C-alpha angles and dihedrals in degrees: 000000000000117000122212116202122189121195122201126195117237095252093051093048092053090051092053094049091051091054091050092050090050090052091053096050116126116263115246119216120233120211120215123192111215119185115231116237111265092239091059091048091050091050092048088052091051092046089053093059119109124259115273101243092052087066094064114099100222091184091061096032106026093163100045115120127203106197146172139192117254137184108247099224100043093042091057088058091092094207095050122120092240092052092050093045092047093044093052099041111025138049098195130048131190132194118233099222111336092099095051129105095257091056097043104037112076128211091267094047097256118136118242104196096151096102094046091048091052089049095051091044090053091049090050094053087055093048095248127139119231118212113208121229138210123349096170121029138136094229129067092023126142089247093164090062094043096047090049089055090054097050118115123241113251129191147113139263115213126200114194128155103236095111093048122097115255107258093029108149127224122202125251133211091230139355131346125030144259121224138179114249143154120291106270097218092065091214104080110063119228142055133294138189118256113206116205128000134248088247095048121023117198117265110203086320122135133199119250116225124186115225132197118186123205118271113289094016118115134189087254088067093055117099105183148349118232125188141173117239134192114192109211104184100035091247108128102178135211097298146312118284133208129181147138121265092213085063100082092193098084089185087075092072120119120250123219138170118303115256088260089055088057090049105267122152129189122282098006135088122259102199128196095352104097100085119173117189110223090211086076089069094071090217122202120244091255091050090051089061096055120115098172117044142126124249130198122212145157145103117319101231140126091229107039120172116153145118126244130194143168100030102194129191113201114204140177115194100208108187120249122244088253092052091048090051091051093050096046094044089052092049092051092046091050093049094046095046093046099052097036093049091049096049108029095101085071108016111074101167134042142186095229099179120025128193101351098151122089110241095218098035108035093183089065136060124249113266137191092208112120094009134099106252128210122243092259096038122113129157109210090189090064090068104026098042130225093317092062088110089054091058093042092055092045093050089050095045091054091061108034126093119264107271094024113133128234121202138191115218137200141161134233096031094131093052097038110046090178089059089048089055090044091056092047090051089048090054089052088052092050093051093046086064094055103268121119123224111198097189152357124236115209106199098202104198092174141159138218088266099049110130108262094201091056089051089055093045094049091054089050092051093048093045090052089064087068086224125132106271121209131184097218112174107020121176134141119215131196093232094268099319110145125232095254091050099046115120128214089249090057095047090051090049087052092052091050092051092051089050093047093051095051094044092049091047090056093042100047103031112068116239092249092057098048109105095168151265127276122195109219095195110024090169129047110269115263120235094254096048117136093232131032089357118200094008122134099234100141141083089234123050126233093284093049093255113149113254127208085263088069090056089051092053092049092051092050092049093045090053100042112022098060 
């Protein structure tokens, strides 16, 4: 093997060793200071703020409730974001529609309260109050069921002669006679009534026929009389006649087309074509209430000879206003008693009547009359009258626990002071009729441009009632601006509006009258939401990150809810 030997001089060797030593020297860390972006610092500051309900001084305001709307199914998933947010920040929750008539009343009228009962029991286990809404409203109602209950009963009462004995005689108003006989065409089985005889034709004389309508059906419910006619001798007369025998003045009968005018021809049946409207009779009020009576009818001729069959009264028993009031009142009482009784171990306060006042005419109630109504729209007041709220509060009061609170609720009170006054006047009217209204819920669906002076005035007006005052559905919109288009300035304006509302509520409503504040959209609305979709209404964004509006709410509560 070949050996390779390298010789270094002393100086060279020393240089090499120094280089190696330098290469093995320990690495020294360097520290660099980098400033965080202001946006991150601001968000960290917001994230460090306390939870909302921790800011309420329960010693000074033991009954004050800070609430939010929650979806029933998601909330009951204990690990869901909405449950965690609600648990940390609120001591009261409310369902948006699940406690309303349309969700509870089934197609057959039964009450399905099991889902609501499960929800309130879950809330109770987590030491959270549930606010009930809304017992009486025009939206989210089972209108299909209610309208079906109000429908009149329609039908017919047929008088034929099949069960009469052949030869049975019916009376006449004048000469000749009417007798039960076999059907002349020999094809249709059964019996008919021959009016007049070959020997003695009728001369302005008409057959009398007794009539008994079904129970509950009156002559006023009847629309028309239809009969079949068969002209024997080809003499059709001057017109068909119809009248009541108990009306002794036979000249008061009604005149209609002649049988020929209806389409009759000699020696054949005209079936179902002679239709005589009863409205032509000009009945008296007493006659309209008859259910058993005798009519006279036939062809007005001096030489009458014909058959008649199948005398049919068509009726539609449209319910009276009084009957409708009774039905609707009963349905409202049944709904209120059912849901209140099932949940009152947990639910201690209710919106009993929601949105009663007309937006354009605040001295009047809303009405569905003359408007196209949605599938789930039903106006109780259109059937129960202006005192529908009196009954609603009385029904609820009979079933709640002693000490529970009943509210009336409306929207737009802060932007329409006349409507606010109209609601206050309506409360006074309700109480003048014996019901008790414990509080007023002002919904406050507002925007960044809502007039702040009006907000303050409406709080003052409400406070003057000495009722409990609740902000029930608070959100602040950006006037239609979507989440992706919202500017920093708009979000700041939103925060300022939230702060202003809360501060003014505490300033202008005395402590003893403050029921609480409920946020109606705590989170910005998702793109698929049923209302105000993709709008940044909340104090949390779509990912449940606190917004600057959260900071504003905290500041307002820190300053005022001590």
